[in-house]
CSV table of C-alpha atoms in Angstrom, one decimal:
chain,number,residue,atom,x,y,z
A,1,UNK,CA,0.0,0.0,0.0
A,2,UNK,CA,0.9,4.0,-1.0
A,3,UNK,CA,0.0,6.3,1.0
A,4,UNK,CA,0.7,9.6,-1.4
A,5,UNK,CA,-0.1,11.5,-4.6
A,6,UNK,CA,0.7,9.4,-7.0
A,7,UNK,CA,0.8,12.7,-9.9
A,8,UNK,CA,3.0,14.4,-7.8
A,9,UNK,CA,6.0,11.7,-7.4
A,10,UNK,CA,9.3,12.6,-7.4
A,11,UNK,CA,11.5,10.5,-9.4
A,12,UNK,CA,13.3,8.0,-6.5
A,13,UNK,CA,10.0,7.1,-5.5
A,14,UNK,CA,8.2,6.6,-8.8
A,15,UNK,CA,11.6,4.4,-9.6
A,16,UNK,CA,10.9,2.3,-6.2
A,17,UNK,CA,7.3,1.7,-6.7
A,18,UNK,CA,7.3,0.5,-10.4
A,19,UNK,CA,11.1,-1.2,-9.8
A,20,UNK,CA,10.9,-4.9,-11.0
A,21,UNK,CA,12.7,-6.8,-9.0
A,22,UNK,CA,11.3,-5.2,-6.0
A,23,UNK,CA,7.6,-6.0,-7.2
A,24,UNK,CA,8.9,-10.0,-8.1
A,25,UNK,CA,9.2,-10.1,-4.3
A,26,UNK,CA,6.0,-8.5,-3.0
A,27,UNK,CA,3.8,-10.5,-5.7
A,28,UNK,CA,5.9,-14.1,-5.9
A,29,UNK,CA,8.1,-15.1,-3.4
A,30,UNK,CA,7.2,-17.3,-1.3
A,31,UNK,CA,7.7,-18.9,2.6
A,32,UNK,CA,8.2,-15.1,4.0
A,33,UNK,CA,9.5,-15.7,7.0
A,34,UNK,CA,11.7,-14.3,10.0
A,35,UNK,CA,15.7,-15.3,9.8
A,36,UNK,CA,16.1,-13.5,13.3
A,37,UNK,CA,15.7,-10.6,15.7
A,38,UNK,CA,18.6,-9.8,17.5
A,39,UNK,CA,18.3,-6.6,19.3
A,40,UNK,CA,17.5,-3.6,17.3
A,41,UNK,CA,18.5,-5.8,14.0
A,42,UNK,CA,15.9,-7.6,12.4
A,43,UNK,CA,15.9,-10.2,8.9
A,44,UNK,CA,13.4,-11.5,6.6
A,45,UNK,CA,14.0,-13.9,4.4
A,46,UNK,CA,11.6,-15.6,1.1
A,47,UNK,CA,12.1,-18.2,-1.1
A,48,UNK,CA,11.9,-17.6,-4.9
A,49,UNK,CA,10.3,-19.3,-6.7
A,50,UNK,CA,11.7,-22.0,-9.2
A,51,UNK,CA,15.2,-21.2,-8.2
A,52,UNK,CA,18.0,-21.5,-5.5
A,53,UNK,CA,17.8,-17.6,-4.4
A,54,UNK,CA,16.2,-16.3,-1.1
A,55,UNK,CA,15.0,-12.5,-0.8
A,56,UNK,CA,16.9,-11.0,2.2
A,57,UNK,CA,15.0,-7.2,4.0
A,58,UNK,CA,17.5,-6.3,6.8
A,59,UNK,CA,16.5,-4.0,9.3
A,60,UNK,CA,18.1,-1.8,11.7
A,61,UNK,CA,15.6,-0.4,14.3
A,62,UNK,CA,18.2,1.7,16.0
A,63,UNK,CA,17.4,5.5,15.6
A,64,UNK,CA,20.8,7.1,16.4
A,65,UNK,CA,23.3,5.1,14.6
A,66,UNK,CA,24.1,2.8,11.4
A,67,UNK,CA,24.5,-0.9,12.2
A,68,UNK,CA,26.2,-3.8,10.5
A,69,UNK,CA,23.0,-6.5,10.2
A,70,UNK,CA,24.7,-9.5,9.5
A,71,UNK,CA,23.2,-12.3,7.6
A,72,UNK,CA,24.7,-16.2,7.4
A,73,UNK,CA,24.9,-17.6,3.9
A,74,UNK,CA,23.4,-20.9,6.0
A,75,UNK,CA,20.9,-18.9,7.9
A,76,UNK,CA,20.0,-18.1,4.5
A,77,UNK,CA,19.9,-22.1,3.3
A,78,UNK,CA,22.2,-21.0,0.7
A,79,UNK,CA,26.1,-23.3,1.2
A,80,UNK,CA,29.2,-21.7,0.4
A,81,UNK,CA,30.1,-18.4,-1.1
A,82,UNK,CA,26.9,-16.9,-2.6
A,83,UNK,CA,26.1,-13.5,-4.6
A,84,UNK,CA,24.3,-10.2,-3.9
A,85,UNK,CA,21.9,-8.4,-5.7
A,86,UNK,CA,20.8,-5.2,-3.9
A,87,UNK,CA,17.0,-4.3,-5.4
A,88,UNK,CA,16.5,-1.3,-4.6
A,89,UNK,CA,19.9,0.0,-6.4
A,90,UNK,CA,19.6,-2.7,-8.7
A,91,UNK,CA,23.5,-3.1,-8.4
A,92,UNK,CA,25.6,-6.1,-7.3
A,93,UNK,CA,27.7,-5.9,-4.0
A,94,UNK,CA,29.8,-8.6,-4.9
A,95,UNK,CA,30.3,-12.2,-3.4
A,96,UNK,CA,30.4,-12.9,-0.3
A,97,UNK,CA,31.6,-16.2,1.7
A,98,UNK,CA,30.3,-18.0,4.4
A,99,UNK,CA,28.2,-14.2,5.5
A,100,UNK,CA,26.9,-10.6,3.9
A,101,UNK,CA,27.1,-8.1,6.4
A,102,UNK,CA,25.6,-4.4,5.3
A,103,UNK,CA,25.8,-1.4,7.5
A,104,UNK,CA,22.0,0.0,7.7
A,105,UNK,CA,21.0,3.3,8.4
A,106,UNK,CA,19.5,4.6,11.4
A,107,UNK,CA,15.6,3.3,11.2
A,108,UNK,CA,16.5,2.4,8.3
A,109,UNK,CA,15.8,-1.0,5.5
A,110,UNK,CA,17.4,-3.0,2.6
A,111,UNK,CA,16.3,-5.5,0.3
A,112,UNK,CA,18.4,-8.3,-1.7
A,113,UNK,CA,18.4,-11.2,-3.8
A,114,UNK,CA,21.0,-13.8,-2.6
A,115,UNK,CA,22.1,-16.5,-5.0
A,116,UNK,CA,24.0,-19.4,-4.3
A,117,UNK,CA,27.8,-18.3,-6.5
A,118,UNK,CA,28.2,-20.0,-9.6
């Protein structure tokens, strides 16, 4: 749900509301469940469908300072080294072995596609 005027958009927002691989994981991953809540870090994690690749939303609920929300490759059910997609960017972080660790903002969110490497 939107809460807004959708005429009067700016340009970051419309981007994030009609981003594709954002809307693949609110209307087609499946199994949504929580990885963990540790503190003022929280994870999510989905399955996709048809493939190997889990959906990762990290959040940090801290409102003073950024924190490093760090994520297992096995907590994950993905084995070895895997591969990050960030959605929202739509750019690749890089691989990562054994755990992806990204420093959230303050109250702040991020979503990912994690693959298992190739």
């Amino acid at each position: 749900m939107m809460g807004g005027d959708l005429p009067s958009l700016d340009s970051s927002t419309r981007r994030l509301l009609t981003n594709e691989e954002v809307l693949v994981v609110d209307q087609k991953s499946g199994h949504n469940r929580e990885l963990f809540a540790r503190g003022d870090q929280i994870a999510w994690a989905a399955d996709v469908p048809g493939a190997k690749d889990r959906c990762l939303a990290v959040f940090n609920l801290n409102d003073v300072s950024p924190a490093e929300v760090a994520v297992t490759c096995s907590e994950l059910g993905v084995s070895g080294k895997c591969t990050v997609r960030d959605l929202w960017e739509q750019k690749d972080p890089g691989t990562f072995e054994s755990k992806f660790a990204p420093t959230i903002n303050p109250h702040g969110a991020r979503l990912y596609r994690v693959s298992p490497a190739k």
